[in-house]
PDB file of C-alpha atoms and ligand atoms in Angstrom:
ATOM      1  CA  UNK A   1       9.888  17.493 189.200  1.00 54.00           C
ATOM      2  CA  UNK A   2       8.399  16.462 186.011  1.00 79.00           C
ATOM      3  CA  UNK A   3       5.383  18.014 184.920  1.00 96.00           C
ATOM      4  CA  UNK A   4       2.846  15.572 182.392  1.00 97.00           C
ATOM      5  CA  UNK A   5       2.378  17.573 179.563  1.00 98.00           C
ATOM      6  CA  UNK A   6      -1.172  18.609 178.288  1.00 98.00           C
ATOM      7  CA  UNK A   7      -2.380  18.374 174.629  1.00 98.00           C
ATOM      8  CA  UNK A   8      -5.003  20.841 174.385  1.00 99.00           C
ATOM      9  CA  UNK A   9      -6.794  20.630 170.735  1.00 98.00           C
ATOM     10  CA  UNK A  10      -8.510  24.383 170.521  1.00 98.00           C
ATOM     11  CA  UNK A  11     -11.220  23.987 167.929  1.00 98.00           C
ATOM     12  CA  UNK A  12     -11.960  27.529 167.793  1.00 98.00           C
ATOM     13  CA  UNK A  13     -15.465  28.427 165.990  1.00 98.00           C
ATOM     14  CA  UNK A  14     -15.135  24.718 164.023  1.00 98.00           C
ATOM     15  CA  UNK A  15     -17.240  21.600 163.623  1.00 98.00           C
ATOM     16  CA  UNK A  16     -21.119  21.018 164.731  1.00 98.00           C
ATOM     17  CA  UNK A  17     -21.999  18.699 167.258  1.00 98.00           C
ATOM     18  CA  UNK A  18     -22.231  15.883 164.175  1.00 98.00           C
ATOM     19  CA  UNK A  19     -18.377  16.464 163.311  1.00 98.00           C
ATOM     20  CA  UNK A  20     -17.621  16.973 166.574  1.00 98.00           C
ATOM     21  CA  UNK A  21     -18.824  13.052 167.725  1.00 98.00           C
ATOM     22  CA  UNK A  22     -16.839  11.907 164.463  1.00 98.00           C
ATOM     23  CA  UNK A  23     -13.308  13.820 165.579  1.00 98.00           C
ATOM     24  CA  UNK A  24     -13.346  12.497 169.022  1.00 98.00           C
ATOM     25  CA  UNK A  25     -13.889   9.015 167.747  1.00 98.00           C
ATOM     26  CA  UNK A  26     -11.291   9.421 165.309  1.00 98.00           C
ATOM     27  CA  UNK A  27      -9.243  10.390 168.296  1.00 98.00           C
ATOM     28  CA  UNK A  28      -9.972   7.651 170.564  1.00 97.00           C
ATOM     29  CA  UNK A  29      -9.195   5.202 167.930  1.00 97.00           C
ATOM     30  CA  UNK A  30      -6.537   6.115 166.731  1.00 97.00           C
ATOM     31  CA  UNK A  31      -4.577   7.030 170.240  1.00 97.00           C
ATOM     32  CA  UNK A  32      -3.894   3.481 172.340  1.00 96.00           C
ATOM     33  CA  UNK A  33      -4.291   4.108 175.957  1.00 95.00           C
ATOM     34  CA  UNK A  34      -1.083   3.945 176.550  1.00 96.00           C
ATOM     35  CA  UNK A  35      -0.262   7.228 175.767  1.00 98.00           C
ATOM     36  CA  UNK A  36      -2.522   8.788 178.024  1.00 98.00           C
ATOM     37  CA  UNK A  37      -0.052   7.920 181.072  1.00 97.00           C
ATOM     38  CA  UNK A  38       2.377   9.910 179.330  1.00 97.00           C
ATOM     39  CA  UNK A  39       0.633  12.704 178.112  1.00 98.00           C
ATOM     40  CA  UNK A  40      -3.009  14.025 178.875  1.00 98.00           C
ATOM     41  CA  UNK A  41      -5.077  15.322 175.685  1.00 98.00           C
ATOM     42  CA  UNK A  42      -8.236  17.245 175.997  1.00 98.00           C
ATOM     43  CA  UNK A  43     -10.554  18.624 173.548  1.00 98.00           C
ATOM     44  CA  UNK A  44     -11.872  22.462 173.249  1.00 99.00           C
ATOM     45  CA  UNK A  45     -14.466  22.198 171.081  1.00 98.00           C
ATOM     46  CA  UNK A  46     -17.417  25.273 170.971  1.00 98.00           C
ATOM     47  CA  UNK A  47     -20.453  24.969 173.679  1.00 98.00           C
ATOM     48  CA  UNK A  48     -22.713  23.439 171.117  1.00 98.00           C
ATOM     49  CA  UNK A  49     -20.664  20.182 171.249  1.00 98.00           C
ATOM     50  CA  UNK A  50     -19.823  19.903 174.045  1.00 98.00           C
ATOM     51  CA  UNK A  51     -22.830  17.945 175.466  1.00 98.00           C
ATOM     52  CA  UNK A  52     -22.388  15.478 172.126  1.00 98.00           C
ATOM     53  CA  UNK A  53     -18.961  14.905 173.329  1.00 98.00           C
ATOM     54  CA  UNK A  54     -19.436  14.268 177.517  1.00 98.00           C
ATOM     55  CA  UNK A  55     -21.827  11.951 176.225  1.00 98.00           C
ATOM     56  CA  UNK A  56     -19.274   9.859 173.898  1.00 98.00           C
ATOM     57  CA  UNK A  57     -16.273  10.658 176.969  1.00 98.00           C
ATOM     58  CA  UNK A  58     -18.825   8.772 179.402  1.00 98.00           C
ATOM     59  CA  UNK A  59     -20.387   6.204 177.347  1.00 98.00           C
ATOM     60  CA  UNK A  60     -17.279   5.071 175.735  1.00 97.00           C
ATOM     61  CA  UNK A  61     -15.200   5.724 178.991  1.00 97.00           C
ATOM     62  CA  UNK A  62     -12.754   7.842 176.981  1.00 98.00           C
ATOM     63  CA  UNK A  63      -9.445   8.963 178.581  1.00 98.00           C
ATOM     64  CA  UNK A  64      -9.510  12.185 177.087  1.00 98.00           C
ATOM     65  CA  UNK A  65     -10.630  14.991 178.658  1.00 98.00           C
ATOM     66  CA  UNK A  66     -12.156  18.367 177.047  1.00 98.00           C
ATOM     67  CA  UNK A  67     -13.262  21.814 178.164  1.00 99.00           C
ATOM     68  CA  UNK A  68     -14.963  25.266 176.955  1.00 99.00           C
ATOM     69  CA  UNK A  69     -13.463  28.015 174.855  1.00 98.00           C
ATOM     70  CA  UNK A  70     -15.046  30.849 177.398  1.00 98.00           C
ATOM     71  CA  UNK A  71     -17.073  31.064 180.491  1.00 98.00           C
ATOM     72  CA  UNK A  72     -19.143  34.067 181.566  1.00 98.00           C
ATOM     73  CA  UNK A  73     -17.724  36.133 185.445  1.00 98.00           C
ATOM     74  CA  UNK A  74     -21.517  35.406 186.487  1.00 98.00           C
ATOM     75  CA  UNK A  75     -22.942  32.621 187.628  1.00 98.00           C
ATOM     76  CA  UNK A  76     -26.614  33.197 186.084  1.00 98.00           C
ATOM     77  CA  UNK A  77     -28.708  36.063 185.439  1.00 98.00           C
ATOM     78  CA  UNK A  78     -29.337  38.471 182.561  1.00 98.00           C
ATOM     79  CA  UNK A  79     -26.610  37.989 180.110  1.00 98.00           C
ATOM     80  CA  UNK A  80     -27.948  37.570 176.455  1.00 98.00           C
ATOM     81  CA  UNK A  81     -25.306  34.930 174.707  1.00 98.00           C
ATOM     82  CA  UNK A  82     -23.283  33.891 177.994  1.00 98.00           C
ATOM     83  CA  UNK A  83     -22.558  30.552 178.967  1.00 98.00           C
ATOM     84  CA  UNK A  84     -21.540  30.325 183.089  1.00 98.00           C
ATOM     85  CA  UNK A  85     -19.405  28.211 185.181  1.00 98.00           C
ATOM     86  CA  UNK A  86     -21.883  26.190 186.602  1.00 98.00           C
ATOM     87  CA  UNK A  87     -22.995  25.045 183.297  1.00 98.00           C
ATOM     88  CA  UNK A  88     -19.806  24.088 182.177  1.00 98.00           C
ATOM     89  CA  UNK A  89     -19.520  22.048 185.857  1.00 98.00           C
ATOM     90  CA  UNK A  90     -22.327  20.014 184.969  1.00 98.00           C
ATOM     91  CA  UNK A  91     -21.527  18.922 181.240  1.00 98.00           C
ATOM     92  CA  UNK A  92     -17.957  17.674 183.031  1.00 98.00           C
ATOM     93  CA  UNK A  93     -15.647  20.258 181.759  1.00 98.00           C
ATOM     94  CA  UNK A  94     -12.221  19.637 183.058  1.00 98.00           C
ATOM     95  CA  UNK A  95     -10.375  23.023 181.804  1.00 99.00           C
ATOM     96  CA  UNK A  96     -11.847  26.390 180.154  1.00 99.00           C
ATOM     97  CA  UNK A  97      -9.791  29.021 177.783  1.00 99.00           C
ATOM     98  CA  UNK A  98      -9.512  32.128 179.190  1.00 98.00           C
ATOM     99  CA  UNK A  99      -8.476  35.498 177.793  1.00 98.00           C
ATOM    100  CA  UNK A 100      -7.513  34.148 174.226  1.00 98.00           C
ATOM    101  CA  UNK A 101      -6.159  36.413 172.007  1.00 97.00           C
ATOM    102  CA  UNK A 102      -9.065  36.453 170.013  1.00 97.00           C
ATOM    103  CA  UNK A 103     -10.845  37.469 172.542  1.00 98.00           C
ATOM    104  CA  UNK A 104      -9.136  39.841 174.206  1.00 97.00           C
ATOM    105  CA  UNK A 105      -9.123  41.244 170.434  1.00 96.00           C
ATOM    106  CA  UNK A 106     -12.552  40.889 169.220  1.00 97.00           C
ATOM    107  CA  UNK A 107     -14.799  40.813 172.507  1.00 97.00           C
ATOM    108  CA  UNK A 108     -12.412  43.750 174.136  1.00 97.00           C
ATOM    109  CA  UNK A 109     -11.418  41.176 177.521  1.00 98.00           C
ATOM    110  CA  UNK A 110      -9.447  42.950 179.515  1.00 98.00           C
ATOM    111  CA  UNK A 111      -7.093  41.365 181.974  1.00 98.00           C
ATOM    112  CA  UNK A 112      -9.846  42.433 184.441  1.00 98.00           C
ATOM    113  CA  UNK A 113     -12.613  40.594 182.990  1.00 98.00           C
ATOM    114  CA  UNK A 114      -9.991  37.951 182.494  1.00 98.00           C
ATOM    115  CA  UNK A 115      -8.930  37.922 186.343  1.00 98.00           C
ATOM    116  CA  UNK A 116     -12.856  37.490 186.959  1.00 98.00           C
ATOM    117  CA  UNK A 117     -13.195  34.654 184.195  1.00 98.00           C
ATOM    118  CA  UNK A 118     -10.190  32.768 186.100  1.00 98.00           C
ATOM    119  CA  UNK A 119     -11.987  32.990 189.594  1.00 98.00           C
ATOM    120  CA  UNK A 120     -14.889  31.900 188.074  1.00 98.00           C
ATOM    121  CA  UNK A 121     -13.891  28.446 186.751  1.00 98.00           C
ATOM    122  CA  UNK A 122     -11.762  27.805 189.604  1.00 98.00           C
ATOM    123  CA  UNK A 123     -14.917  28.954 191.844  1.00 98.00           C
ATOM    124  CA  UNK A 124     -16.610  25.864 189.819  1.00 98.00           C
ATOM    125  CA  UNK A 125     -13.727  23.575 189.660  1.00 98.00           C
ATOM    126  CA  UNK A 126     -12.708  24.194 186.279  1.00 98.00           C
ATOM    127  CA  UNK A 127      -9.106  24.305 185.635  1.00 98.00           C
ATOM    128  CA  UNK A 128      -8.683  27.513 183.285  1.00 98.00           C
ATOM    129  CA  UNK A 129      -5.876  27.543 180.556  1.00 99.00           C
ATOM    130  CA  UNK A 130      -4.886  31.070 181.010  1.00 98.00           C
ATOM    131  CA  UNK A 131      -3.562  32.616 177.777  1.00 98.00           C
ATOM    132  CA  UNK A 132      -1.284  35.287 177.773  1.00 98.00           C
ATOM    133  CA  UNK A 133       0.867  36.560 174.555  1.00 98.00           C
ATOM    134  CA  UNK A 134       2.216  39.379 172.925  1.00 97.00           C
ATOM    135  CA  UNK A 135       1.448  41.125 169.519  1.00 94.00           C
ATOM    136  CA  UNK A 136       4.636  41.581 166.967  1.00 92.00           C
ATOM    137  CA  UNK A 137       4.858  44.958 166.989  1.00 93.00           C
ATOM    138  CA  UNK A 138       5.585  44.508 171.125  1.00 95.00           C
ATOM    139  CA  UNK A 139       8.258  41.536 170.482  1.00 93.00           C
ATOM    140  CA  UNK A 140       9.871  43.732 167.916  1.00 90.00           C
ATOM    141  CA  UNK A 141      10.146  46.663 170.774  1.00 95.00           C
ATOM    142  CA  UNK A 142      11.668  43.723 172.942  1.00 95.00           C
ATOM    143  CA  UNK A 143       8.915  43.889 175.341  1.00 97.00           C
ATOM    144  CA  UNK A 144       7.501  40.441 175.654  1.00 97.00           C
ATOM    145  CA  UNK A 145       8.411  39.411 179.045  1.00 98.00           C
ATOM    146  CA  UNK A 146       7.357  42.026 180.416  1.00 98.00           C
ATOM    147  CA  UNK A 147       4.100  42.545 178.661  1.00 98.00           C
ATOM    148  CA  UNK A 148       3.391  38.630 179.123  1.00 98.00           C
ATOM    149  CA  UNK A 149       4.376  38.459 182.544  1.00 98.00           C
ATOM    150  CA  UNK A 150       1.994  41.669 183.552  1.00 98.00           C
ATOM    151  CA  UNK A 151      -1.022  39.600 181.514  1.00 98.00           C
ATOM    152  CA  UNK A 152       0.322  36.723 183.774  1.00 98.00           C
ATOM    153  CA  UNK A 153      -0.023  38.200 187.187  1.00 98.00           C
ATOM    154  CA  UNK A 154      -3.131  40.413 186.437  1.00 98.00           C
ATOM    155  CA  UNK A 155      -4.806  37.221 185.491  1.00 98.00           C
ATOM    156  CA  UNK A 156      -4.081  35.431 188.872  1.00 98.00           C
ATOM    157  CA  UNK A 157      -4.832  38.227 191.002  1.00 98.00           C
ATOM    158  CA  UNK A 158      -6.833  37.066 194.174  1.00 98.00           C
ATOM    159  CA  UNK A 159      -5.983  33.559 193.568  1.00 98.00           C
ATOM    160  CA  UNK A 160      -4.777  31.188 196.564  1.00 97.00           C
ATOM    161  CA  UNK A 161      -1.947  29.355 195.944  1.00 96.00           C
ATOM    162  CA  UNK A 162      -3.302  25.973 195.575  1.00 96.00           C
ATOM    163  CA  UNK A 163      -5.910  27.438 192.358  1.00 98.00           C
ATOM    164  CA  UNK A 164      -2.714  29.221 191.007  1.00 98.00           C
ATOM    165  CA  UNK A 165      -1.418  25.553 190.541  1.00 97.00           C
ATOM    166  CA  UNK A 166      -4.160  24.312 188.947  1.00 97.00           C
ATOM    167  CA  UNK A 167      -4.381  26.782 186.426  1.00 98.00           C
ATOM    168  CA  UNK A 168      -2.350  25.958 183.173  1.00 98.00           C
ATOM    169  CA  UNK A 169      -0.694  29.251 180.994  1.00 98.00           C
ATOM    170  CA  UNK A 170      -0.789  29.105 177.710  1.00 98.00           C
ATOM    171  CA  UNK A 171       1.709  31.293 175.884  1.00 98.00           C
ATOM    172  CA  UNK A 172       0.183  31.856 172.330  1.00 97.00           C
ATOM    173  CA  UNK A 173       2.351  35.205 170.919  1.00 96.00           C
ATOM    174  CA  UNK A 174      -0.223  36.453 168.732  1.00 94.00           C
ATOM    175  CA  UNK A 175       2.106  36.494 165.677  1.00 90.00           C
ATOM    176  CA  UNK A 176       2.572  32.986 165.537  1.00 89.00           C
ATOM    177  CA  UNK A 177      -1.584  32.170 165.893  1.00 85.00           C
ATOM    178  CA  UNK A 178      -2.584  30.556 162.714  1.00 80.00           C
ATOM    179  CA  UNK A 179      -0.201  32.470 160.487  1.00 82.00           C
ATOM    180  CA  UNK A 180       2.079  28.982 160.267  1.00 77.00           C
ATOM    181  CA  UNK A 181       4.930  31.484 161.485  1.00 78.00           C
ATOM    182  CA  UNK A 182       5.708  29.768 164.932  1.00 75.00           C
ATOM    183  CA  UNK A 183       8.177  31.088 167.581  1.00 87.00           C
ATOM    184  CA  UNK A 184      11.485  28.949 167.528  1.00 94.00           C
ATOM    185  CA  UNK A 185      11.709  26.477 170.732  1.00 96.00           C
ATOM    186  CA  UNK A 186      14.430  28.853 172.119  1.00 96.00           C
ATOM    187  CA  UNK A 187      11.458  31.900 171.925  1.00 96.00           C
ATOM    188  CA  UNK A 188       8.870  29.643 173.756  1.00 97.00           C
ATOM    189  CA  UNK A 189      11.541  28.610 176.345  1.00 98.00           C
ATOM    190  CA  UNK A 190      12.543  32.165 177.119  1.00 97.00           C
ATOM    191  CA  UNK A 191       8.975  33.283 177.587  1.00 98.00           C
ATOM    192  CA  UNK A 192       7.974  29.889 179.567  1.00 98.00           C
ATOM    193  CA  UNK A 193      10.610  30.043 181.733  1.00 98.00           C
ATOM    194  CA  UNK A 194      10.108  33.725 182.698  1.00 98.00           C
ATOM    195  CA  UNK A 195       6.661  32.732 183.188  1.00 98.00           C
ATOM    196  CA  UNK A 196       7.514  30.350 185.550  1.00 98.00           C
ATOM    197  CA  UNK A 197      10.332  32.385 187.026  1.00 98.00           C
ATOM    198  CA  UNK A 198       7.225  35.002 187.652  1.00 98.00           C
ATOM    199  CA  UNK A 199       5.472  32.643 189.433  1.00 98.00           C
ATOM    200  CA  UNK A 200       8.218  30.995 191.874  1.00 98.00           C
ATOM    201  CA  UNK A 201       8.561  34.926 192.613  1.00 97.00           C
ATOM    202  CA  UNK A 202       4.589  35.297 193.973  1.00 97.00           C
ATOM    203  CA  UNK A 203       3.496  32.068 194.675  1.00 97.00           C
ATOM    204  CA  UNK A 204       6.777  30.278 195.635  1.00 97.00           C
ATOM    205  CA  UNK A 205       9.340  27.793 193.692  1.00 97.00           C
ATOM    206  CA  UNK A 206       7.040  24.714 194.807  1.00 97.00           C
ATOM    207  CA  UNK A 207       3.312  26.063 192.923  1.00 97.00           C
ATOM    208  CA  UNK A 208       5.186  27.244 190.196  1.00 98.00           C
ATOM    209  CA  UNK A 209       7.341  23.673 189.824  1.00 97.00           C
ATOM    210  CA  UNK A 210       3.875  22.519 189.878  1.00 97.00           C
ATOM    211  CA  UNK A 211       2.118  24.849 186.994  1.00 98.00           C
ATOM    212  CA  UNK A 212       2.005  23.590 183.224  1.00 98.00           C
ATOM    213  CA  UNK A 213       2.974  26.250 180.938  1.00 98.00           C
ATOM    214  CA  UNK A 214       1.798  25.578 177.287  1.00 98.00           C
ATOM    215  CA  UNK A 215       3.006  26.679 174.209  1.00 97.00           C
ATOM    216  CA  UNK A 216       0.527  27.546 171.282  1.00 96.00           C
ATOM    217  CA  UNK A 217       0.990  28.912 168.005  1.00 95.00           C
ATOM    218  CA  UNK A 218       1.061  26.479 164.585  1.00 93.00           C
ATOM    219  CA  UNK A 219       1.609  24.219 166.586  1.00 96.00           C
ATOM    220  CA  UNK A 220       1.995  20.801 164.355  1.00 96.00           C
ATOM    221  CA  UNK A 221       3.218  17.348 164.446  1.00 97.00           C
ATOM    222  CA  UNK A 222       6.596  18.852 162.864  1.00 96.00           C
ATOM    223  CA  UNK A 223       7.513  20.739 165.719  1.00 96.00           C
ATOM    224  CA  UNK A 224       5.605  19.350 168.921  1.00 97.00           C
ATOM    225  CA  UNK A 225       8.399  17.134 169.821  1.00 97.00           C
ATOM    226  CA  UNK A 226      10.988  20.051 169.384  1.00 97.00           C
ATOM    227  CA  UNK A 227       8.640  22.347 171.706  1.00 97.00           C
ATOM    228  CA  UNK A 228       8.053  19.827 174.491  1.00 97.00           C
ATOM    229  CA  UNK A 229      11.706  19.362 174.819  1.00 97.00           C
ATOM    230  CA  UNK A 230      12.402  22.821 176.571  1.00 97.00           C
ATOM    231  CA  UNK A 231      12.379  21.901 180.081  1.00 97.00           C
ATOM    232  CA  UNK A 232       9.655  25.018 180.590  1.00 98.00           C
ATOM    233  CA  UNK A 233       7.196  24.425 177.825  1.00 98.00           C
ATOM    234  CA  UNK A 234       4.653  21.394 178.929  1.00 98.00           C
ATOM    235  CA  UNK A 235       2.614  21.157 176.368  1.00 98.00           C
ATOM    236  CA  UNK A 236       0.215  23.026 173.556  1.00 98.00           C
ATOM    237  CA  UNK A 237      -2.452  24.836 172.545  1.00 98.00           C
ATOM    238  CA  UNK A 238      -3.491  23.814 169.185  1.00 98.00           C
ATOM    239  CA  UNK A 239      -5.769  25.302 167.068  1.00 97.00           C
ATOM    240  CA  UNK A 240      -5.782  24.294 163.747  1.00 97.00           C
ATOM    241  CA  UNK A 241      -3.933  21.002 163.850  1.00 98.00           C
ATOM    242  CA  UNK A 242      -6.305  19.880 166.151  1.00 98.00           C
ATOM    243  CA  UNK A 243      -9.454  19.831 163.709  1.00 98.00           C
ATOM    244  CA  UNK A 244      -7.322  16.690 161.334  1.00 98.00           C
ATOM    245  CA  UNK A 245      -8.040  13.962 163.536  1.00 98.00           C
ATOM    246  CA  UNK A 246      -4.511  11.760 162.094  1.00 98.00           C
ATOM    247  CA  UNK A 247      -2.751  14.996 162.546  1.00 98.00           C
ATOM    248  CA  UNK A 248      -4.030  15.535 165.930  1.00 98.00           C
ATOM    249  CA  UNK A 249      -2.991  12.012 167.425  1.00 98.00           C
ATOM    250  CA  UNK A 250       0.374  12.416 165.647  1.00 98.00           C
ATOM    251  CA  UNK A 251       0.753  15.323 167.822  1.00 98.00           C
ATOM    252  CA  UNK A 252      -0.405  13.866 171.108  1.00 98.00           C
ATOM    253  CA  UNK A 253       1.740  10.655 170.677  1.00 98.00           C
ATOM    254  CA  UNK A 254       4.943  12.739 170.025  1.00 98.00           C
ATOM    255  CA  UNK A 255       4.246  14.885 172.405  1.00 98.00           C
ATOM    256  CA  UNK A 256       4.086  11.607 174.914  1.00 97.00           C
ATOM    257  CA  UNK A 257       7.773  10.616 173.708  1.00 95.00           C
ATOM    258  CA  UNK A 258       6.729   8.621 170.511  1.00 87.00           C
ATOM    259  CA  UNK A 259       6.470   6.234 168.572  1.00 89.00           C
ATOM    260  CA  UNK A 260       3.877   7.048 166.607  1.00 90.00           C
ATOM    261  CA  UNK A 261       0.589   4.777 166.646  1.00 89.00           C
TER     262      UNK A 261
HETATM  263  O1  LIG B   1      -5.624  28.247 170.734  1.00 86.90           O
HETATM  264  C1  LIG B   1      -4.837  27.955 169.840  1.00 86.90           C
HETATM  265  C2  LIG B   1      -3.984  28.940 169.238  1.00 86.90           C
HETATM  266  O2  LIG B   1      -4.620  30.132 169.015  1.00 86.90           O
HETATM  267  C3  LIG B   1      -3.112  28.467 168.126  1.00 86.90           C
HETATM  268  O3  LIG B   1      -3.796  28.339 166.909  1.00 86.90           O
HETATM  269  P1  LIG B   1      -3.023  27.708 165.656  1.00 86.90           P
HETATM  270  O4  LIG B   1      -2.454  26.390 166.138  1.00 86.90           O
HETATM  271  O5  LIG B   1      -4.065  27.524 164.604  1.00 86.90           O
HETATM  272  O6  LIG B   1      -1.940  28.662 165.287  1.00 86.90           O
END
């Protein structure tokens, strides 16, 4: 089967509500619909925009989607700073990150609290884009399928089959995050198809023909088309070529087969 790929444009801790608006217009301008039936973009931006932007995805009937960089276990209740599923259901968020590297780094997420952060959103209907990745000093030991593919099943513990196949992986090795050093297409492949080949193994050959599995690490308009080309990876996560907004629709319309707009 073929899978659509997913453009997912992680904004990280970048651009208020004001830029935001201007970025998604850029977007939608600059990307014909046409496109969209071959590839599906969202946006990540942080919670602070994302009201500005359900209002411009509504009003303007957008075809992009976007989501929320992090959702709270809880539903409500006593937790200074947290934003919950339910809130991220009613501002229309089609997929949350989960267990990004720079969380599980700077916030301490375990795969535990990362387990509970995937039940959540699907609990609310929110497909997550569970990340999963290895540091260097792991790949250099040769461990990365291994250490992946644990992250991998610890995060869909408890989940039926049907909300293991809409969740999307993302496979970010943290080496390749922002330091322009990405993994070759043959290292995504290797990891994305073990990935997969993890998944056929627990949830059957048919949810995990289903699954996207996403690439992300400089990720760029250089070497999207390269990426989506191994028959595993379906797509990225993009952090910083996702904040240029000419840069960002290059890299959606290659990603959909080309030409460029
Ligand atoms: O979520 C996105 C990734 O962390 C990749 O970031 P990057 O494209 O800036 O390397």
């Amino acid at each position: 089967m073929s899978r659509k790929p997913l453009i997912a444009g992680n904004w990280k801790m970048n651009l208020n509500h004001l830029e935001a608006i201007a970025l998604v217009q850029k977007i939608a301008f600059s990307l014909p619909e046409k496109y969209y039936a071959k590839v599906d973009v969202t946006v990540i931006p942080p919670f602070t925009d994302i009201r500005s932007v359900q209002t411009l995805v509504d009003g303007d009937k957008l075809l992009l989607t976007y989501g929320a960089q992090d959702l709270a276990p809880q539903d409500s209740g006593a937790y200074t700073g947290d934003v919950s599923g339910p809130m991220l259901a009613k501002l229309g968020c089609t997929y949350v990150v989960v267990g990004h590297s720079e969380r599980r780094e700077y916030h301490a997420e375990t795969d535990e609290v990362v387990n509970k952060k995937v039940r959540a959103a699907h609990k609310h209907g929110i497909s997550p884009i569970l990340c999963v990745g290895e540091q260097l000093e792991v790949r250099e030991a040769g461990g990365h399928i291994e250490h992946t593919t644990a992250q991998l099943i610890a995060g869909l513990k408890g989940l039926k089959a049907e909300q293991v196949q809409n969740t999307v992986i993302a496979y970010e090795p943290v080496w390749a995050i922002g330091t322009g050093r990405v993994a070759t297409p043959a290292d995504a492949e290797e990891v994305c198809a073990a990935l997969r080949a993890a998944l056929a193994e627990k949830y059957g050959a048919e949810v995990a023909e289903q699954v996207r599995v996403l690439y992300g690490g400089s990720v760029k308009s250089g070497n999207i088309a390269d990426l989506v080309k191994c028959d595993n990876v379906d797509g990225a996560l993009v952090g910083g070529a996702s904040l240029d907004g000419d840069e960002f629709t290059k890299l959606c319309a290659l990603a959909a087969g080309g030409p460029l707009p």
